[in-house]
Coordinates of C-alpha atoms and ligand atoms in Angstrom, one line a residue:
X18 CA -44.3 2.0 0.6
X19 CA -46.3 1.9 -2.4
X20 CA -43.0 0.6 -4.4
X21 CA -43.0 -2.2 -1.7
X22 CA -46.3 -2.7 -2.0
X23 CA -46.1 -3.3 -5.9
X24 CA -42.9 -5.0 -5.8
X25 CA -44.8 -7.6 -3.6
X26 CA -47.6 -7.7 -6.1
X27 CA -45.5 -8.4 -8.8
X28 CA -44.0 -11.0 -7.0
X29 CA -47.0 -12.3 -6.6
X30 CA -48.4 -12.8 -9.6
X31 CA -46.9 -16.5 -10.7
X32 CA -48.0 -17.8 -7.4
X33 CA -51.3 -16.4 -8.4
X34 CA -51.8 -18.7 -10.8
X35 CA -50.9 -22.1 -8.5
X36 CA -53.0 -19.9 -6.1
X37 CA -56.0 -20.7 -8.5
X38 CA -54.8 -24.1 -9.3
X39 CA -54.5 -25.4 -5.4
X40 CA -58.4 -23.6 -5.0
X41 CA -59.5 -25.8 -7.3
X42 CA -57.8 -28.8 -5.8
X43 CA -59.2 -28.4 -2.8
X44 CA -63.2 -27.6 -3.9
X45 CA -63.1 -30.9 -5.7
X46 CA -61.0 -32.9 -3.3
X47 CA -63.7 -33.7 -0.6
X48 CA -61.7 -34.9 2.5
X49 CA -64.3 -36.9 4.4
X50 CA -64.3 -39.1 0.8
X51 CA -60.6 -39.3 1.5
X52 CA -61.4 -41.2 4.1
X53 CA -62.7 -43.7 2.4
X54 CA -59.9 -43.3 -0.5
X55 CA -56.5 -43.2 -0.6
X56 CA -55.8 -41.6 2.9
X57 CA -54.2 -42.9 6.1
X58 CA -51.2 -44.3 7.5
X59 CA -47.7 -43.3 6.2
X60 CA -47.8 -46.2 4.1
X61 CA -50.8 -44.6 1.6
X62 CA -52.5 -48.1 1.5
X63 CA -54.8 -48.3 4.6
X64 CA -58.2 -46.8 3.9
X65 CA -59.1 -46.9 7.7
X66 CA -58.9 -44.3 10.1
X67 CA -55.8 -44.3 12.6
X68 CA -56.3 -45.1 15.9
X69 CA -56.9 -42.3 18.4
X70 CA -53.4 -41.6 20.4
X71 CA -49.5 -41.7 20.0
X72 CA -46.4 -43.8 20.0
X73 CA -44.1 -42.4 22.2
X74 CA -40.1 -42.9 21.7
X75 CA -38.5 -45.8 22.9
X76 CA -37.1 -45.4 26.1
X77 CA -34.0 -47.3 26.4
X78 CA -33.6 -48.0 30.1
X79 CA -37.2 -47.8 31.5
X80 CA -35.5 -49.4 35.1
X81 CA -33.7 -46.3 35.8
X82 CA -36.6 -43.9 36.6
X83 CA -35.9 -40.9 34.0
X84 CA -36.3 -41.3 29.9
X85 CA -33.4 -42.3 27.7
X86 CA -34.0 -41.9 23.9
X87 CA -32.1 -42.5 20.6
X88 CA -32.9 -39.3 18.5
X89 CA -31.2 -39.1 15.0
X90 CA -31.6 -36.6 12.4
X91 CA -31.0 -37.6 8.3
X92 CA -32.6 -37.2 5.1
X93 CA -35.8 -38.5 4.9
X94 CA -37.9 -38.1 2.0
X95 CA -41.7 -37.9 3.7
X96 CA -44.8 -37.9 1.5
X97 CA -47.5 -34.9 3.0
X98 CA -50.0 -36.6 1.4
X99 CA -49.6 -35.2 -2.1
X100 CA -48.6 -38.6 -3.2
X101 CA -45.0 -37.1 -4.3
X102 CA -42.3 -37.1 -1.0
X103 CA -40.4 -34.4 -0.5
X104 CA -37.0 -35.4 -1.8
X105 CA -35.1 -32.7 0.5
X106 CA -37.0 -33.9 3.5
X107 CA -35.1 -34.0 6.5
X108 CA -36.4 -36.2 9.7
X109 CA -35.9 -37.4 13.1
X110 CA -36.1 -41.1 13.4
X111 CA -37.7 -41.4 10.0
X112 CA -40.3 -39.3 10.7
X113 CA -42.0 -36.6 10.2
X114 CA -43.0 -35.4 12.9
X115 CA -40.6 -36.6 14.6
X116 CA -41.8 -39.4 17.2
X117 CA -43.1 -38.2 20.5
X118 CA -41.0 -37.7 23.3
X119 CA -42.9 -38.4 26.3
X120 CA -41.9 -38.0 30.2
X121 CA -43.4 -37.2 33.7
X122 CA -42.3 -34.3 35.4
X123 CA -39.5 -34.2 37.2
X124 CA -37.8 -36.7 35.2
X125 CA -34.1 -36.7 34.5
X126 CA -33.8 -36.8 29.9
X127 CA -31.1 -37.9 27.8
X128 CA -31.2 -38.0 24.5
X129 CA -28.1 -39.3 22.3
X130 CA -28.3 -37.3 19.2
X131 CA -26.8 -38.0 15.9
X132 CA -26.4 -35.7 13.0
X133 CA -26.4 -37.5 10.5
X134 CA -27.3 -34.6 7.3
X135 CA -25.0 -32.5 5.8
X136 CA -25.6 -29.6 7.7
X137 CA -24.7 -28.1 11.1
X138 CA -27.2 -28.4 13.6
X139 CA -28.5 -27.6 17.6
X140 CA -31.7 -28.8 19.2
X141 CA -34.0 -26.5 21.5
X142 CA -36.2 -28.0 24.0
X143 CA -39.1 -25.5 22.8
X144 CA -40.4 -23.9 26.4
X145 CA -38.3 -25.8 28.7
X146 CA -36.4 -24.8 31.4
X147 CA -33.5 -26.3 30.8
X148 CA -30.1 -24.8 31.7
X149 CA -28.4 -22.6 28.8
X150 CA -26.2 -25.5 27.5
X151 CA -28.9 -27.5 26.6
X152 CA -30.8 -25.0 25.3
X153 CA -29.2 -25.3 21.7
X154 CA -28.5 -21.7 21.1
X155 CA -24.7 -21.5 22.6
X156 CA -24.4 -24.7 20.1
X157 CA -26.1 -21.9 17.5
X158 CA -23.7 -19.6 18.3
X159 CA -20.4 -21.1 18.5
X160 CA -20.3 -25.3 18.6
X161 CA -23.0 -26.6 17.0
X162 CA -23.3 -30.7 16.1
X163 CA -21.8 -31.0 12.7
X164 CA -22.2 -33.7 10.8
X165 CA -21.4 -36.8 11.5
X166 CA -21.2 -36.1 15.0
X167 CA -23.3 -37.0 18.3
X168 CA -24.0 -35.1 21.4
X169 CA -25.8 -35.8 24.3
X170 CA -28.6 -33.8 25.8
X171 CA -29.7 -34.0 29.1
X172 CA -31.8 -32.1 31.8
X173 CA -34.2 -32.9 34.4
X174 CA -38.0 -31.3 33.7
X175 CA -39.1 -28.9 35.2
X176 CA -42.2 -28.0 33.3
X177 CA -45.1 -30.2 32.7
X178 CA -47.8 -30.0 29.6
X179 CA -47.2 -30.0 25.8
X180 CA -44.3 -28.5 24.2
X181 CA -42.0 -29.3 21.1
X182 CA -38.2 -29.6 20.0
X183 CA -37.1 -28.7 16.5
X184 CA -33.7 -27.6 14.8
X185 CA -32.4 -24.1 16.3
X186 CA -30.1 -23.3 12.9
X187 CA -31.3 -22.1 9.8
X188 CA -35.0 -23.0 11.2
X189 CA -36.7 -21.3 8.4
X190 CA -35.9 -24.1 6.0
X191 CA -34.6 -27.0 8.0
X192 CA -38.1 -26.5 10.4
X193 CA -39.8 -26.3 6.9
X194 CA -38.1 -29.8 5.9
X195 CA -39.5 -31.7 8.9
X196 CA -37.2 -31.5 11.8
X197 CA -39.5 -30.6 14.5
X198 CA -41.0 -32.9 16.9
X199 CA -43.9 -33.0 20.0
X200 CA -43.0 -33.6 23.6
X201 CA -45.4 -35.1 26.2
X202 CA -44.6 -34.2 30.1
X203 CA -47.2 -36.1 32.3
X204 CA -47.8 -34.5 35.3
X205 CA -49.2 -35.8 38.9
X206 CA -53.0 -35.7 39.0
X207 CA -53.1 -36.1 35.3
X208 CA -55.8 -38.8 34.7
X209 CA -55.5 -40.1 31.1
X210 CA -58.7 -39.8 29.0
X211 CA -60.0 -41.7 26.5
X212 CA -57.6 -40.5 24.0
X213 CA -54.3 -38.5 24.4
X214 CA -53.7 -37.0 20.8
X215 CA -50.6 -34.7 19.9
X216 CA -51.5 -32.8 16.8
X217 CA -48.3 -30.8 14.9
X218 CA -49.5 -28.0 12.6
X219 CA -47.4 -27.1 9.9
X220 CA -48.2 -25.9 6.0
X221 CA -45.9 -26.2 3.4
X222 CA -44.6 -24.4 0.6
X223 CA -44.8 -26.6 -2.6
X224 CA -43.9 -26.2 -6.6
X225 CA -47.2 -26.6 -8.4
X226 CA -45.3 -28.2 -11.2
X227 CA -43.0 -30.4 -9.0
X228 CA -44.6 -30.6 -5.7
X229 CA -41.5 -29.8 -4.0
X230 CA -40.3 -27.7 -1.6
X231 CA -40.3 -23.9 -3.2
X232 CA -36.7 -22.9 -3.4
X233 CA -35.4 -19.9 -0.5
X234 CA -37.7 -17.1 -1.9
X235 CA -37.6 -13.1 -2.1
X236 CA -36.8 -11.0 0.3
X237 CA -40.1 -9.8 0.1
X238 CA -41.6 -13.6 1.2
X239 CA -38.6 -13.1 3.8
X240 CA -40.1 -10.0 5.1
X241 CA -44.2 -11.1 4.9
X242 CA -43.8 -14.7 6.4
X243 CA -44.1 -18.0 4.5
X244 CA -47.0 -19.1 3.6
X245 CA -47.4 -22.8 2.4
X246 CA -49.7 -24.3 -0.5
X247 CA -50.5 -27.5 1.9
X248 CA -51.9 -27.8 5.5
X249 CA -50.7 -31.1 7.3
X250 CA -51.3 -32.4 10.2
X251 CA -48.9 -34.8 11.7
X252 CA -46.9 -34.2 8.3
X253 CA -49.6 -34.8 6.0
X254 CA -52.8 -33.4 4.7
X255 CA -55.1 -36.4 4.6
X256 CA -55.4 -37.5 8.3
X257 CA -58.1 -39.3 9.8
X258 CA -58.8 -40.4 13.3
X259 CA -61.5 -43.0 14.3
X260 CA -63.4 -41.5 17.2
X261 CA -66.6 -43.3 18.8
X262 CA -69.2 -41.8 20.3
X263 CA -69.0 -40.5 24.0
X264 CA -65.4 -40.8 24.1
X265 CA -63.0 -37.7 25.5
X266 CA -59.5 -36.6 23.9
X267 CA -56.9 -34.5 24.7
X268 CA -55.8 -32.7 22.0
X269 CA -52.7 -31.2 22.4
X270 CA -52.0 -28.6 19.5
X271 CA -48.5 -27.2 18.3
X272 CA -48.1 -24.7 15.6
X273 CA -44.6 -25.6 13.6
X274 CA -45.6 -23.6 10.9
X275 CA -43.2 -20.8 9.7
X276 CA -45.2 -18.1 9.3
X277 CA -48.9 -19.1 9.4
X278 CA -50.9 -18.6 12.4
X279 CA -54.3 -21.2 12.6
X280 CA -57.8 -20.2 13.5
X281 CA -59.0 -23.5 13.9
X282 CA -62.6 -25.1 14.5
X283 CA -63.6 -28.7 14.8
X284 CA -67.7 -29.2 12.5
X285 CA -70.0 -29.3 15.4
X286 CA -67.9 -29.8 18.5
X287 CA -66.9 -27.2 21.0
X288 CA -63.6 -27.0 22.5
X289 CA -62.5 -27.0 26.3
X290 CA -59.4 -25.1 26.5
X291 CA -57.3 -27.0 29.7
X292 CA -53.9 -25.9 28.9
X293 CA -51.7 -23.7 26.4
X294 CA -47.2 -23.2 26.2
X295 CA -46.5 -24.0 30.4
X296 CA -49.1 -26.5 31.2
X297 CA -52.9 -26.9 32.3
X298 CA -54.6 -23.5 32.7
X299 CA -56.1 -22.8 36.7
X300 CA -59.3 -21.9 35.0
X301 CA -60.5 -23.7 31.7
X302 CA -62.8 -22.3 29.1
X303 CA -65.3 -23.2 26.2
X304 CA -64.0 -21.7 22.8
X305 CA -65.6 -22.6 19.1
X306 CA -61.8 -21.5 17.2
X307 CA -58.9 -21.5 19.0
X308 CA -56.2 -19.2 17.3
X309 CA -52.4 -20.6 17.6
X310 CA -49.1 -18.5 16.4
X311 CA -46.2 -20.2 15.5
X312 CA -44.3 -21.7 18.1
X313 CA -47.7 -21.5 20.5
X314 CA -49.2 -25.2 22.5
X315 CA -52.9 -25.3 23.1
X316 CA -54.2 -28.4 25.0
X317 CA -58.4 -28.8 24.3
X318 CA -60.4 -31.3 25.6
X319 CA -63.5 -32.4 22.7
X320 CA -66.0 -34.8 23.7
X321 CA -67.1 -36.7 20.8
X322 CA -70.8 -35.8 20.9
X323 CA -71.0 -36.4 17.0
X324 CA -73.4 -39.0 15.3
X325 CA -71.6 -42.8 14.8
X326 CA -71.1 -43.3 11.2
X327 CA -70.7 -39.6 10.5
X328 CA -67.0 -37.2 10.0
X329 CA -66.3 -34.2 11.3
X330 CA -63.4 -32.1 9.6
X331 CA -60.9 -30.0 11.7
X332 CA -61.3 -26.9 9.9
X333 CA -58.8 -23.9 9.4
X334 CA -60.3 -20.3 8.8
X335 CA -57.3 -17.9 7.2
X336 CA -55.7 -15.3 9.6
X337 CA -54.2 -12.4 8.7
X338 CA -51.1 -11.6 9.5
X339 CA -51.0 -7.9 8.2
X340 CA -53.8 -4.8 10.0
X341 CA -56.7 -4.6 7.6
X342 CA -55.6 -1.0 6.2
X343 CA -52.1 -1.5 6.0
X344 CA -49.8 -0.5 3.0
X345 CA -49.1 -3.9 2.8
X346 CA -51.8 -6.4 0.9
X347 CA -51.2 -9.9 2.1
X348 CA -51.2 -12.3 -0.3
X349 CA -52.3 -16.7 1.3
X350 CA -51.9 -19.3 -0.9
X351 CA -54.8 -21.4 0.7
X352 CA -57.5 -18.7 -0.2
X353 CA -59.3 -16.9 1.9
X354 CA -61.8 -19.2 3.7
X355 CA -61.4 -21.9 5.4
X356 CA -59.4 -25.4 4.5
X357 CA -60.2 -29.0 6.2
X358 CA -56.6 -30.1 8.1
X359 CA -57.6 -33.7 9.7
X360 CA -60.8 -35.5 9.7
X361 CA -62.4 -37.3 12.7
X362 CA -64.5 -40.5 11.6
X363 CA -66.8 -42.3 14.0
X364 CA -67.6 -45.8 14.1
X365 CA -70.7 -47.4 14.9
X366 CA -70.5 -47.8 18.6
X367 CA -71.0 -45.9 21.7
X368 CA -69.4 -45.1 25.0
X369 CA -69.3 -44.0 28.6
X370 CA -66.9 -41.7 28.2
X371 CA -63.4 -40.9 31.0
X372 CA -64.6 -37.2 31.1
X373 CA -61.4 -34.9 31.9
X374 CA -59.9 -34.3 35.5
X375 CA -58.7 -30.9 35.4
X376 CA -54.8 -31.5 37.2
X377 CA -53.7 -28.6 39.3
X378 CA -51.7 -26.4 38.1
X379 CA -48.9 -24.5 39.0
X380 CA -50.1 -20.8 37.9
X381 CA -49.4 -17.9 40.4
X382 CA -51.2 -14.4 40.0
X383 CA -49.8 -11.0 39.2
X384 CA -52.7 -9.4 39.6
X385 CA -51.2 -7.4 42.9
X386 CA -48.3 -4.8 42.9
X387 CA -46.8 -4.2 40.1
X388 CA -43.5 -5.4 39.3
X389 CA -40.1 -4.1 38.2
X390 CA -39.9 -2.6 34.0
X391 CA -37.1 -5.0 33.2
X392 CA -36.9 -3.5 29.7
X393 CA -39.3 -1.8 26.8
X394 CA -38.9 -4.1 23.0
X395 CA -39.6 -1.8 20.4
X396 CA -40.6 -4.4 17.1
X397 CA -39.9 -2.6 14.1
X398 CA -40.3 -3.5 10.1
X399 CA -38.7 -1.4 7.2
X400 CA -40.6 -2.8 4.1
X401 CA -38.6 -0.5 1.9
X402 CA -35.1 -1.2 3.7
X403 CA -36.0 -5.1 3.5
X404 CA -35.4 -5.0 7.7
X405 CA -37.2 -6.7 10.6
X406 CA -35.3 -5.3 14.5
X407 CA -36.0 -4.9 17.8
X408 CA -34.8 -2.0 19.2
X409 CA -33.6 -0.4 16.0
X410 CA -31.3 -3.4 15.0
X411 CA -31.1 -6.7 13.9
X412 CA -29.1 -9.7 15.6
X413 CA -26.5 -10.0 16.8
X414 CA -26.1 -6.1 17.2
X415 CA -29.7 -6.0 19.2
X416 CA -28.4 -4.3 23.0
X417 CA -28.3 -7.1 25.1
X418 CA -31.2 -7.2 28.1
X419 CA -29.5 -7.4 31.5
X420 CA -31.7 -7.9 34.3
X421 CA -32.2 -9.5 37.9
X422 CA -33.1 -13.4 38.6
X423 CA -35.4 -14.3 40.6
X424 CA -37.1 -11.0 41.4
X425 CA -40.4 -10.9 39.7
X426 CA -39.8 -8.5 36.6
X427 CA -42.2 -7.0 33.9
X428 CA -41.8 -6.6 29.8
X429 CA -43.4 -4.8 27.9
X430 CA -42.9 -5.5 23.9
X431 CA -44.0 -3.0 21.6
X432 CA -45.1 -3.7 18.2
X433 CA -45.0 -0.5 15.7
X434 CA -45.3 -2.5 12.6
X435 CA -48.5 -3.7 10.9
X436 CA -48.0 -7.3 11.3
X437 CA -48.4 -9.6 13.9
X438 CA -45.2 -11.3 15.4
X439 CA -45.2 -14.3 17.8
X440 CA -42.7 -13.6 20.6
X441 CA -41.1 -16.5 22.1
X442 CA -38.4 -16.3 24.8
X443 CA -35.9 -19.0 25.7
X444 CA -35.3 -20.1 29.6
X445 CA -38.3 -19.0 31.2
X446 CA -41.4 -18.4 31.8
X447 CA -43.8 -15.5 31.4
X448 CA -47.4 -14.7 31.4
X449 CA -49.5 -12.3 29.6
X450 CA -51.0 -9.8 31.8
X451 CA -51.8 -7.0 29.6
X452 CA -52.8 -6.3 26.0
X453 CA -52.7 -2.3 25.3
X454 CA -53.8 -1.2 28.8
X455 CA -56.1 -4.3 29.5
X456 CA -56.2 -7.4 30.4
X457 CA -56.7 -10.4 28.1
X458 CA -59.5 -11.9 27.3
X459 CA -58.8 -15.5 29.0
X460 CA -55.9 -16.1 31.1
X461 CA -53.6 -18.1 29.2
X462 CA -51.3 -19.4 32.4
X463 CA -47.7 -19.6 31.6
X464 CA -46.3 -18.5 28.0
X465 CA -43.6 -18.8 26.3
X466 CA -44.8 -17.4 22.7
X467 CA -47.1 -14.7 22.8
X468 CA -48.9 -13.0 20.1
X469 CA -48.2 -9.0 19.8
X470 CA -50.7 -7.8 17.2
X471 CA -49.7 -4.8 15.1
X472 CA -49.5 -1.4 16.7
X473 CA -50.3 -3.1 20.0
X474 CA -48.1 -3.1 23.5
X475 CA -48.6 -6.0 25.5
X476 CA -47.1 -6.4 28.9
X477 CA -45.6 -9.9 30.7
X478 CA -44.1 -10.6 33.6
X479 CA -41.7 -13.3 34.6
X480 CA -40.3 -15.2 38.5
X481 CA -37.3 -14.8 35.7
X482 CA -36.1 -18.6 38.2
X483 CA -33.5 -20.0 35.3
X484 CA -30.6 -17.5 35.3
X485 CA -28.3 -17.5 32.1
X486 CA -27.6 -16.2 28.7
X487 CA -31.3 -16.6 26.5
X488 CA -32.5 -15.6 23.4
X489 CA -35.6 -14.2 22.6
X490 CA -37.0 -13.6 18.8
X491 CA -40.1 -13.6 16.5
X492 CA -41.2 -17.4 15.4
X493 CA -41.7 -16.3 12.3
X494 CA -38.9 -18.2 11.1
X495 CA -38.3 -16.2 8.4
X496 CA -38.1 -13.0 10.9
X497 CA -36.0 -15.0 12.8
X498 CA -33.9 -15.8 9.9
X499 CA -33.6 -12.5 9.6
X500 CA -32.4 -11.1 12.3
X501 CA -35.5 -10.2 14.5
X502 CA -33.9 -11.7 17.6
X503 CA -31.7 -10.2 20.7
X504 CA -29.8 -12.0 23.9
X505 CA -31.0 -11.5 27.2
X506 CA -28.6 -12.0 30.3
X507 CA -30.9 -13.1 33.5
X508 CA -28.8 -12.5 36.6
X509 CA -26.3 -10.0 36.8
Ligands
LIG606 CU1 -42.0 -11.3 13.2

């Protein structure tokens, strides 16, 4: 361990010096002057804020009562607001992220996709219950969309709330390039508030000297996550809203990041949290940071209880990935206090504002009998051995999982490493019910990526309602990448 631990220092030691370099960047780049500066829209020119909200996708037969979308992947070279684009950018509809995809539950979606990149490629519907064919992982496995080619995609929703799609092949670096995207799922009771405002959180890893994307790095990045040089928000790192006074937002939160998990605080407003992966929570609470692994939705309503005239910076406090006294000393780019993401800028005026209608949600209890062991994950890491598995080997020789639909079913995953991995299942839905022999700390309603801190065992339970062939793995793309991943058969 103390070779690894070396090895990773060593390693280390050129990005100490861009480490040094970006510090310095940020203490003298004040973002609330940005504001005023050369920030904005994608076109680098406007110095005002952006308008509070979204522009959903283009639905091409509103008539017909579902959602019908053109969705193409390409290149796409996309500034993150260094003022250099990313020359191998990849993007959805020119974008990045990719343009909202917004429906209302119970909707029938189809999306014609075109690949039009160089490289193979299958879309997941991140937390959706769609059926396995749509899911993007048989595609993974043995008929992906190559390029040059189209497939449709099309299920009916299920699931209401926030969630995301992004690229299911090579996700370390094609997730990294751009290719993720939010969806909106309306659901009834849901009142609109003032402003409805899809945030995707992703960092970056750039070349100091070029202010590209860092070239595939060591195994030893492989093995401790990615950690970018920029934070973005929305794919860039100078955002700014206009807020006025009074006003409420949604803010709907997705963490696209590869490796990085956000610890996030807005300057002088509190947070409501109404909903997280599976919809609006059945009982919402005040937080001051909200902390979101990869692959993880949060949905928070802010008043804007600010001053007019003044900014209030979205701030990021650094989260470590690794246990405290672990062989293993994690190295972050970013430094080890906070970074601004996104600013909010108010204007002059003031408003009555909506307020927030709590919809009701969908969110049965476990909090009765037990139910069934389904099956015990063991998460493993082998620093030395370069591995990451789950139950002692990496995909696709992890046992499969065979268990029972619809019969209410518990897992327990087991984390014996000293890092944290987020835990995301495909097909359905789970929730949290127990974190090392208690209960959490807030209810978090339905999940579909869960945190399991080192050396921890936390226990979730699943209806287990869409039967088929799902994966499960680690967001940590790289860890995913890797291998830290396993099939599991619902209904035998
Ligand atoms: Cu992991």
């Amino acid at each position: 361990m103390r070779t690894a631990l070396w090895l990773w220092l060593s390693l280390s030691l050129s990005l100490l010096l861009s480490a040094a370099a970006c510090d310095a960047g940020l203490d003298t780049r004040d973002p609330v002057g940005d504001v005023g500066g050369d920030s904005g829209d994608d076109t680098g020119a406007n110095a005002l804020p952006e308008a509070c909200g979204y522009t959903p996708m283009t639905d091409l037969d509103p008539a017909d009562g579902g959602v019908e979308v053109d969705l193409r992947a390409s290149a796409f070279a996309w500034d993150p607001g260094t003022g250099v684009p990313i020359a191998a950018g990849l993007a959805f509809n020119e974008s990045v992220p990719g343009p909202v995809l917004e429906a209302n539950l119970g909707d029938r979606v189809r999306v014609h996709f075109t690949n039009d990149t160089t490289i193979d490629m299958s879309l997941h519907w991140h937390g959706l219950r769609v059926s396995p064919e749509m899911d993007g992982i048989q595609q993974m496995l043995g008929d992906p969309v190559s390029p040059g080619e189209s497939f449709e995609y099309e299920f009916t929703l299920v699931d209401g709330g926030f969630y995301w799609f992004h690229t299911h092949m090579n996700t370390a670096t094609t997730i990294e390039a751009g290719l993720y995207a939010p969806i909106i799922i309306h659901v009834p009771g849901e009142v609109a508030p003032d402003c409805d405002l899809p945030v995707v959180l992703d960092d970056v890893l750039l070349d100091e000297d070029t202010q590209q994307l860092a070239p595939p790095d060591t195994d030893m990045m492989q093995l401790m996550g990615r950690l970018g040089t920029v934070l973005m928000a929305n794919g860039r790192s100078d955002r700014s809203i206009g807020w006025t006074a009074g006003q409420t937002t949604l803010l709907r939160l997705v963490n696209a990041s590869n490796a990085r998990y956000w610890d996030l605080r807005l300057e002088d407003h509190e947070f409501t949290v109404v909903g997280s992966d599976g919809g609006f929570l059945a009982e919402p609470y005040t937080a001051d940071h909200v902390v979101l692994a990869p692959g993880e939705r949060t949905m928070l309503v802010v008043e804007a209880t600010g001053t007019p005239g003044a900014t209030y910076r979205l701030m990021n406090r650094r989260f470590q990935l690794h246990e405290e006294d672990g062989d293993m000393i994690e190295y972050d780019p970013m430094g080890e206090g906070e970074n601004p993401v996104m600013s909010f800028v108010y204007d002059d005026q003031a408003l009555a504002g909506s307020g927030w209608t709590q919809p009701t949600p969908d969110v049965p209890s476990w909090t009765g009998a037990v139910p069934n062991l389904g099956h015990h994950w063991l998460l493993e890491e082998d620093m030395m051995g370069g591995t990451v598995t789950i139950d002692g080997a990496s995909f696709p020789d992890v046992p499969m999982v065979e268990v029972m639909t619809s019969v209410d079913t518990t897992f327990e995953i087991e984390n014996a490493s000293e890092m944290h991995h987020p835990f995301h299942i495909h097909g359905n839905r789970f929730q949290v019910v127990d974190v090392d022999g208690a209960p959490p700390a807030q209810a978090q309603g339905w999940k579909d990526t869960f945190d399991i801190p080192p050396r921890t065992t936390v226990t979730i339970v699943s209806e287990l309602d869409n039967p088929g062939e799902w994966m499960y793995h680690c967001h940590i793309l790289e860890h995913a990448d890797e291998g830290m991943a396993g099939m599991m058969m619902v209904g035998m």
